[in-house]
Amino acid sequence: MARPREFDVEEAVEGAMQIFWRNGYGATNLPDLLEAMGLSRGSFYKAFGDKRNAYLQALQRYDDTHISGAIALLEGPGEPSGRARILKLFDKALTSQAGELRGCLVCNAMVELGPSDSEVAQMAASICKRMQDAFELALREDQGGEVGASDMTAWRAAAITNVYFGAQAIRKTGQAMPAWPTVLADLIGPA
Amino acid sequence: MARPREFDVEEAVEGAMQIFWRNGYGATNLPDLLEAMGLSRGSFYKAFGDKRNAYLQALQRYDDTHISGAIALLEGPGEPSGRARILKLFDKALTSQAGELRGCLVCNAMVELGPSDSEVAQMAASICKRMQDAFELALREDQGGEVGASDMTAWRAAAITNVYFGAQAIRKTGQAMPAWPTVLADLIGPA
DNA sequence: ATAATTTGGAACCAATTGGTACAAAACAAC
DNA sequence: GTTGTTTTGTACCAATTGGTTCCAAATTAT
């Protein structure tokens, strides 16, 4: 008994994600956001409440698509080893994409909003942790069952996670990315 | 034959650095910036031209103080080994500072302005490179003169640089930092 | 039909944005 | 003290900010 929505919510959130990813939160103004989402002011505020909420949903969508995709890749199969899957992730996520310079929405969110928005900070921290766990799992796969007295795998996974987000930050300057198999050799083992 | 300035330029730039460091560029408005710099609108625009220029100078000051300090620490002496100096840097720069959440101005600059301000991007990229060189130098000190057929030192330094900036990003979510001697063990050698 | 409900869009809002204009004050040289 | 120059604080600016309100048109179920 009511008029149905004319726009697709997922498409709108996707548009929001794209522009927030490219421009950040603060630098995205409402007109641009509306255009990216493909809807009018009225519809936007009815459906999303406010800008911050749209950002939260965009971040959640990034999690559901890109991050979950990355973690799925790490959990394989599809590659012969955990090491190969880690390298594939770095290759996919951190290869030039010449001139794009968007980095990673989670990294951008941590840096821009981490200190001021605890909900964003919490989402980002949780994503970091999930990625770290996935790295650890991939590492463990390669080392069979043996567990030494001092198992460094968890620490190695932490190091890899830090490398990952560091590269996402550095990449935004346009710097070329190094050869990951070599840079990560100490952490994931040599080819 | 003219009225002298009443404010100290260095002090003003220091104030600008502090607030940009804490709030980022876009989220710092002029009134707050002026207050942090301790000067009025008139003086500000006379001496600095505009907000972006003030940011550039603040970033330069961060380079001249914090980054140069970090590199000086890496080049020692003052610690027994290159490894120890790297750990000391991580400890100094990445220890909780509970509740501060400012991260590193260079990391913040890369992420917020890298894609949109090529001058900022260039400064940040140059800083990354200098830090990487300093890491490499510290690493080489520990391994004496011997150079294997495949010298991984430069790659290790790149990995450490990425870990560093990754940690600066992640830290802004309030996450506790891991135990660096363990996390970095594969890259700088065990204790 | 009619009632219910949502749509897109324009009009409007107070507050804030970065930036400019300018006159008065403060100083140095003479 | 006069002149010349620069700094300083304030008043002011147009433009933009995120957000609200309102309404005719559209679409559904009854």
Coordinates of C-alpha atoms (C1' of nucleotides) in Angstrom, one line a residue:
Chain A
M1 CA 0.0 0.0 0.0
A2 CA 2.9 2.3 -0.5
R3 CA 5.0 3.4 -3.4
P4 CA 8.1 1.2 -3.7
R5 CA 11.6 2.4 -3.7
E6 CA 12.8 3.3 -7.2
F7 CA 16.5 3.0 -6.5
D8 CA 18.5 -0.1 -5.6
V9 CA 20.0 0.3 -2.1
E10 CA 23.0 -1.9 -2.9
E11 CA 23.8 0.2 -5.9
A12 CA 23.5 3.4 -3.9
V13 CA 25.8 2.1 -1.2
E14 CA 28.2 0.9 -3.9
G15 CA 28.3 4.4 -5.3
A16 CA 28.9 5.8 -1.8
M17 CA 31.7 3.4 -1.2
Q18 CA 33.4 4.4 -4.4
I19 CA 33.4 8.1 -3.8
F20 CA 34.3 7.7 -0.1
W21 CA 37.1 5.4 -1.1
R22 CA 38.4 7.9 -3.7
N23 CA 38.0 11.2 -1.7
G24 CA 37.7 10.3 1.9
Y25 CA 34.9 11.2 4.3
G26 CA 35.5 14.9 5.0
A27 CA 36.4 15.8 1.4
T28 CA 33.2 14.3 0.0
N29 CA 30.5 16.9 0.0
L30 CA 26.8 16.1 -0.1
P31 CA 26.1 17.0 -3.8
D32 CA 28.9 14.8 -5.0
L33 CA 27.9 12.0 -2.7
L34 CA 24.3 12.2 -3.9
E35 CA 25.4 12.1 -7.5
A36 CA 27.6 9.1 -6.8
M37 CA 24.8 7.3 -5.1
G38 CA 22.3 8.3 -7.8
L39 CA 19.6 9.7 -5.6
S40 CA 18.2 13.0 -4.5
R41 CA 18.6 14.7 -1.2
G42 CA 15.1 13.7 -0.1
S43 CA 15.6 10.1 -0.8
F44 CA 19.0 10.1 0.7
Y45 CA 18.0 11.4 4.1
K46 CA 14.9 9.2 4.2
A47 CA 16.9 6.1 3.5
F48 CA 20.3 6.8 5.2
G49 CA 19.7 9.4 7.8
D50 CA 22.9 11.3 7.4
K51 CA 26.3 11.3 5.8
R52 CA 28.1 9.5 8.5
N53 CA 25.6 6.6 8.4
A54 CA 26.1 6.4 4.6
Y55 CA 29.8 6.1 5.3
L56 CA 29.3 3.4 7.9
Q57 CA 27.3 1.4 5.4
A58 CA 29.9 2.0 2.7
L59 CA 32.6 0.8 5.0
Q60 CA 30.5 -2.3 5.8
R61 CA 30.1 -3.0 2.1
Y62 CA 33.8 -2.7 1.6
D63 CA 34.2 -5.2 4.3
D64 CA 31.6 -7.6 2.8
T65 CA 33.1 -7.4 -0.7
H66 CA 36.8 -6.4 -0.8
I67 CA 38.0 -7.5 2.6
S68 CA 36.0 -10.7 2.7
G69 CA 37.3 -11.4 -0.8
A70 CA 40.8 -10.9 0.3
I71 CA 40.3 -13.2 3.3
A72 CA 38.6 -15.8 1.1
L73 CA 41.6 -15.7 -1.2
L74 CA 43.9 -16.2 1.8
E75 CA 41.9 -19.2 2.9
G76 CA 42.0 -20.6 -0.6
P77 CA 42.2 -23.1 -2.2
G78 CA 43.1 -22.1 -5.7
E79 CA 46.8 -21.7 -5.0
P80 CA 49.3 -24.5 -4.1
S81 CA 50.4 -23.0 -0.8
G82 CA 49.6 -20.4 1.8
R83 CA 52.7 -18.5 0.8
A84 CA 51.4 -18.3 -2.8
R85 CA 48.0 -17.1 -1.7
I86 CA 49.6 -14.3 0.4
L87 CA 51.6 -13.2 -2.5
K88 CA 48.6 -13.3 -4.8
L89 CA 46.8 -11.0 -2.4
F90 CA 49.6 -8.5 -2.3
D91 CA 49.8 -8.7 -6.0
K92 CA 46.1 -8.1 -6.4
A93 CA 45.6 -5.5 -3.8
L94 CA 48.9 -3.7 -4.1
T95 CA 49.8 -3.7 -7.8
S96 CA 50.1 -0.3 -9.4
Q97 CA 46.6 0.4 -10.8
A98 CA 48.5 3.3 -12.3
G99 CA 47.1 6.7 -11.3
E100 CA 44.3 5.4 -9.1
L101 CA 45.8 6.2 -5.7
R102 CA 42.7 5.3 -3.7
G103 CA 44.6 2.9 -1.4
C104 CA 42.4 0.8 0.8
L105 CA 39.2 2.2 2.3
V106 CA 39.9 0.6 5.7
C107 CA 43.4 2.1 5.8
N108 CA 41.9 5.5 4.8
A109 CA 39.2 5.1 7.5
M110 CA 41.7 4.3 10.2
V111 CA 43.8 7.3 9.5
E112 CA 41.1 9.8 8.8
L113 CA 38.4 8.8 11.3
G114 CA 40.1 6.4 13.8
P115 CA 40.8 9.0 16.4
S116 CA 37.4 10.8 16.1
D117 CA 34.9 8.1 15.4
S118 CA 35.1 5.1 17.7
E119 CA 32.6 3.1 15.7
V120 CA 34.7 3.4 12.6
A121 CA 37.8 2.7 14.7
Q122 CA 36.2 -0.5 16.0
M123 CA 35.2 -1.7 12.6
A124 CA 38.6 -1.1 11.2
A125 CA 40.4 -2.7 14.1
S126 CA 38.2 -5.8 13.8
I127 CA 39.0 -6.0 10.1
C128 CA 42.8 -5.8 10.9
K129 CA 42.4 -8.6 13.3
R130 CA 40.5 -10.8 10.8
M131 CA 43.1 -10.2 8.2
Q132 CA 45.9 -11.0 10.6
D133 CA 44.2 -14.3 11.5
A134 CA 43.8 -15.2 7.8
F135 CA 47.5 -14.5 7.3
E136 CA 48.4 -16.7 10.2
L137 CA 46.2 -19.5 8.9
A138 CA 47.9 -19.3 5.5
L139 CA 51.3 -19.4 7.1
R140 CA 50.5 -22.3 9.3
E141 CA 49.3 -24.3 6.3
D142 CA 52.8 -24.3 4.9
Q143 CA 54.6 -25.4 8.0
G144 CA 52.8 -28.6 8.4
G145 CA 51.9 -29.7 11.9
E146 CA 55.2 -29.1 13.7
V147 CA 55.1 -26.5 16.3
G148 CA 58.4 -25.4 17.8
A149 CA 58.9 -24.4 21.3
S150 CA 58.8 -20.8 20.2
D151 CA 56.2 -20.5 17.4
M152 CA 56.6 -17.2 15.6
T153 CA 53.7 -17.7 13.2
A154 CA 51.4 -15.3 15.0
W155 CA 54.0 -12.6 15.1
R156 CA 54.9 -13.1 11.5
A157 CA 51.2 -12.6 10.6
A158 CA 51.2 -9.4 12.6
A159 CA 54.2 -8.2 10.7
I160 CA 52.6 -9.0 7.4
T161 CA 49.4 -7.2 8.4
N162 CA 51.5 -4.1 9.2
V163 CA 53.3 -4.4 5.9
Y164 CA 50.0 -4.6 4.1
F165 CA 48.5 -1.5 5.6
G166 CA 51.8 0.4 5.4
A167 CA 51.9 -0.3 1.7
Q168 CA 48.3 0.9 1.3
A169 CA 49.3 4.1 2.9
I170 CA 52.6 4.6 1.0
R171 CA 50.9 3.8 -2.2
K172 CA 48.8 6.9 -2.0
T173 CA 51.8 9.0 -2.8
G174 CA 52.2 7.3 -6.2
Q175 CA 55.3 5.4 -5.1
A176 CA 55.9 2.2 -7.0
M177 CA 55.4 -0.9 -5.0
P178 CA 58.4 -3.2 -4.5
A179 CA 58.7 -6.8 -5.5
W180 CA 56.6 -8.5 -2.9
P181 CA 58.1 -12.0 -3.1
T182 CA 61.5 -10.5 -2.2
V183 CA 60.3 -8.0 0.4
L184 CA 58.2 -10.6 2.1
A185 CA 60.7 -13.4 1.8
D186 CA 61.8 -13.2 5.4
L187 CA 58.2 -13.4 6.6
I188 CA 56.7 -16.0 4.4
G189 CA 59.8 -17.9 3.3
P190 CA 61.8 -17.8 0.1
A191 CA 60.4 -18.9 -3.3
Chain B
M1 CA 62.2 51.1 9.2
A2 CA 59.2 48.9 9.8
R3 CA 57.3 47.4 12.6
P4 CA 58.8 44.1 13.6
R5 CA 56.8 40.9 13.9
E6 CA 55.4 40.2 17.3
F7 CA 55.2 36.5 17.0
D8 CA 57.8 33.8 16.6
V9 CA 57.5 32.1 13.3
E10 CA 58.9 28.8 14.6
E11 CA 56.5 28.8 17.4
A12 CA 53.6 29.5 15.1
V13 CA 54.7 26.7 12.7
E14 CA 55.0 24.4 15.7
G15 CA 51.5 25.2 16.7
A16 CA 50.3 24.5 13.2
M17 CA 52.1 21.2 13.1
Q18 CA 50.5 20.1 16.4
I19 CA 47.0 20.8 15.3
F20 CA 47.4 19.4 11.8
W21 CA 49.0 16.3 13.3
R22 CA 46.1 15.9 15.7
N23 CA 43.2 16.7 13.3
G24 CA 44.4 16.4 9.8
Y25 CA 44.3 19.0 7.1
G26 CA 40.7 19.1 6.1
A27 CA 39.3 18.8 9.6
T28 CA 41.3 21.7 10.9
N29 CA 39.4 25.0 10.4
L30 CA 40.9 28.4 10.3
P31 CA 39.8 29.6 13.7
D32 CA 41.3 26.6 15.4
L33 CA 44.4 26.8 13.3
L34 CA 44.9 30.5 14.2
E35 CA 44.4 29.7 17.8
A36 CA 47.0 26.9 17.7
M37 CA 49.4 29.2 15.9
G38 CA 48.7 32.0 18.3
L39 CA 48.1 34.7 15.7
S40 CA 45.3 36.6 14.1
R41 CA 43.8 36.3 10.6
G42 CA 45.7 39.3 9.3
S43 CA 49.1 38.1 10.5
F44 CA 48.4 34.6 9.3
Y45 CA 47.6 35.5 5.8
K46 CA 50.4 38.0 5.6
A47 CA 53.0 35.6 6.8
F48 CA 51.8 32.3 5.4
G49 CA 49.6 33.1 2.4
D50 CA 47.0 30.4 2.9
K51 CA 46.1 27.3 4.8
R52 CA 47.8 24.9 2.5
N53 CA 51.1 26.7 2.7
A54 CA 50.9 26.6 6.5
Y55 CA 50.4 22.9 6.2
L56 CA 53.4 22.5 3.9
Q57 CA 55.6 24.4 6.4
A58 CA 54.2 22.3 9.3
L59 CA 55.0 19.1 7.4
Q60 CA 58.5 20.5 6.7
R61 CA 58.9 21.1 10.4
Y62 CA 57.8 17.6 11.2
D63 CA 60.5 16.4 8.8
D64 CA 63.1 18.7 10.4
T65 CA 62.3 17.6 13.9
H66 CA 60.6 14.2 14.3
I67 CA 61.8 12.5 11.1
S68 CA 65.3 13.8 11.2
G69 CA 65.4 12.8 14.9
A70 CA 64.3 9.3 14.0
I71 CA 66.9 9.0 11.3
A72 CA 69.6 10.4 13.6
L73 CA 68.6 7.7 16.1
L74 CA 68.9 5.1 13.4
E75 CA 72.3 6.3 12.5
G76 CA 73.4 6.3 16.1
P77 CA 75.6 5.8 17.9
G78 CA 74.1 5.4 21.4
E79 CA 73.0 1.9 21.0
P80 CA 75.2 -1.2 20.7
S81 CA 73.9 -2.3 17.3
G82 CA 71.8 -1.3 14.3
R83 CA 69.2 -3.8 15.4
A84 CA 68.9 -2.2 18.9
R85 CA 68.5 1.3 17.3
I86 CA 65.7 0.1 15.0
L87 CA 64.0 -1.4 18.0
K88 CA 64.5 1.8 20.0
L89 CA 62.9 3.8 17.2
F90 CA 59.9 1.5 17.1
D91 CA 59.6 1.7 20.8
K92 CA 59.8 5.5 20.9
A93 CA 57.5 6.1 17.9
L94 CA 55.1 3.3 18.3
T95 CA 54.6 2.9 22.1
S96 CA 51.0 3.5 23.3
Q97 CA 51.0 7.2 24.3
A98 CA 47.6 6.1 25.6
G99 CA 44.7 8.0 24.1
E100 CA 46.8 10.2 21.9
L101 CA 45.9 8.6 18.5
R102 CA 47.7 11.1 16.4
G103 CA 49.8 8.6 14.6
C104 CA 52.5 10.1 12.4
L105 CA 52.0 13.3 10.4
V106 CA 53.7 11.9 7.4
C107 CA 51.5 8.8 7.4
N108 CA 48.5 11.0 7.8
A109 CA 49.6 13.3 5.0
M110 CA 50.1 10.4 2.6
V111 CA 46.7 9.0 3.2
E112 CA 44.7 12.2 3.3
L113 CA 46.5 14.3 0.7
G114 CA 48.7 12.0 -1.3
P115 CA 46.2 11.6 -4.1
S116 CA 45.2 15.2 -4.3
D117 CA 48.4 17.2 -3.6
S118 CA 51.4 16.2 -5.5
E119 CA 53.7 18.4 -3.5
V120 CA 52.7 16.7 -0.3
A121 CA 52.9 13.4 -2.0
Q122 CA 56.4 14.1 -3.1
M123 CA 57.6 15.3 0.3
A124 CA 56.1 12.2 2.0
A125 CA 57.6 9.8 -0.6
S126 CA 61.0 11.4 -0.1
I127 CA 60.7 11.0 3.6
C128 CA 59.8 7.3 3.2
K129 CA 62.8 6.8 1.1
R130 CA 65.1 8.5 3.6
M131 CA 63.8 6.3 6.4
Q132 CA 64.2 3.2 4.3
D133 CA 67.8 4.2 3.6
A134 CA 68.4 4.7 7.3
F135 CA 66.9 1.3 8.1
E136 CA 69.1 -0.3 5.5
L137 CA 72.2 1.4 6.9
A138 CA 71.4 0.2 10.4
L139 CA 70.9 -3.3 9.1
R140 CA 74.1 -3.4 7.2
E141 CA 76.1 -2.3 10.3
D142 CA 75.1 -5.6 12.0
Q143 CA 76.1 -7.9 9.2
G144 CA 79.7 -6.7 8.9
G145 CA 81.2 -6.5 5.5
E146 CA 80.2 -9.7 4.0
V147 CA 77.8 -9.4 1.1
G148 CA 76.2 -12.6 -0.1
A149 CA 75.4 -13.2 -3.8
S150 CA 71.8 -12.3 -3.0
D151 CA 71.9 -9.4 -0.5
M152 CA 68.4 -9.0 1.0
T153 CA 69.2 -6.0 3.1
A154 CA 67.6 -3.4 0.9
W155 CA 64.4 -5.5 0.7
R156 CA 64.4 -6.0 4.4
A157 CA 64.6 -2.3 4.9
A158 CA 61.7 -1.8 2.6
A159 CA 59.7 -4.3 4.7
I160 CA 60.6 -2.5 7.9
T161 CA 59.5 0.8 6.4
N162 CA 56.2 -0.7 5.5
V163 CA 55.7 -2.2 8.9
Y164 CA 56.5 1.2 10.4
F165 CA 53.9 3.1 8.5
G166 CA 51.4 0.3 8.7
A167 CA 51.7 0.5 12.5
Q168 CA 51.3 4.2 12.4
A169 CA 48.0 3.8 10.5
I170 CA 46.7 0.9 12.7
R171 CA 47.6 2.7 15.8
K172 CA 45.0 5.4 15.1
T173 CA 42.3 2.9 15.9
G174 CA 43.5 2.6 19.4
Q175 CA 44.8 -0.9 18.9
A176 CA 47.6 -1.9 21.2
M177 CA 50.9 -2.3 19.5
P178 CA 52.5 -5.7 19.4
A179 CA 55.9 -6.6 20.9
W180 CA 58.3 -5.2 18.3
P181 CA 61.3 -7.3 19.1
T182 CA 59.3 -10.4 18.3
V183 CA 57.3 -9.1 15.4
L184 CA 60.4 -7.7 13.7
A185 CA 62.6 -10.7 14.6
D186 CA 62.5 -12.1 11.1
L187 CA 63.5 -8.8 9.6
I188 CA 66.2 -7.6 11.9
G189 CA 67.3 -10.9 13.5
P190 CA 66.5 -12.4 16.9
A191 CA 67.6 -11.0 20.1
Chain C
dA1 C1' -11.8 5.6 -6.0
dT2 C1' -9.4 6.2 -1.9
dA3 C1' -6.1 6.0 1.5
dA4 C1' -1.4 5.2 2.5
dT5 C1' 3.3 6.0 1.6
dT6 C1' 7.4 7.1 -0.9
dT7 C1' 9.3 9.2 -4.5
dG8 C1' 12.4 13.2 -6.6
dG9 C1' 13.3 17.9 -6.3
dA10 C1' 13.3 22.5 -5.1
dA11 C1' 13.3 26.0 -1.5
dC12 C1' 15.2 27.1 2.5
dC13 C1' 18.1 27.1 6.7
dA14 C1' 21.6 28.6 10.1
dA15 C1' 26.3 27.9 10.5
dT16 C1' 30.7 27.6 8.8
dT17 C1' 34.1 27.7 5.2
dG18 C1' 38.7 29.9 3.5
dG19 C1' 39.9 34.3 2.2
dT20 C1' 40.1 39.7 1.6
dA21 C1' 40.0 44.7 2.8
dC22 C1' 41.2 48.1 5.6
dA23 C1' 42.2 51.2 9.2
dA24 C1' 44.7 51.7 13.3
dA25 C1' 48.6 50.7 15.9
dA26 C1' 53.6 50.0 16.4
dC27 C1' 57.9 50.5 15.2
dA28 C1' 62.5 52.2 12.6
dA29 C1' 65.0 55.8 10.3
dC30 C1' 65.7 60.4 9.9
Chain D
dG1 C1' 58.2 64.6 15.8
dT2 C1' 57.6 63.4 11.1
dT3 C1' 57.6 60.1 7.6
dG4 C1' 57.5 55.6 5.8
dT5 C1' 56.7 50.8 6.3
dT6 C1' 54.8 46.7 8.2
dT7 C1' 52.0 44.2 11.5
dT8 C1' 47.8 43.5 13.6
dG9 C1' 43.0 42.8 14.6
dT10 C1' 38.5 43.2 12.9
dA11 C1' 34.8 43.7 10.0
dC12 C1' 33.3 41.7 6.1
dC13 C1' 32.7 38.7 2.1
dA14 C1' 30.6 35.3 -1.2
dA15 C1' 30.4 30.5 -1.3
dT16 C1' 29.6 26.2 0.6
dT17 C1' 28.5 23.1 4.4
dG18 C1' 25.3 19.3 6.1
dG19 C1' 20.7 19.1 7.1
dT20 C1' 15.4 20.2 7.1
dT21 C1' 10.9 21.1 5.2
dC22 C1' 7.5 20.9 2.1
dC23 C1' 4.9 19.3 -1.8
dA24 C1' 3.2 17.5 -6.1
dA25 C1' 3.6 13.2 -8.5
dA26 C1' 3.8 8.4 -8.5
dT27 C1' 2.5 3.9 -7.0
dT28 C1' 0.5 0.4 -4.2
dA29 C1' -3.3 -2.2 -1.5
dT30 C1' -7.8 -2.1 -0.3

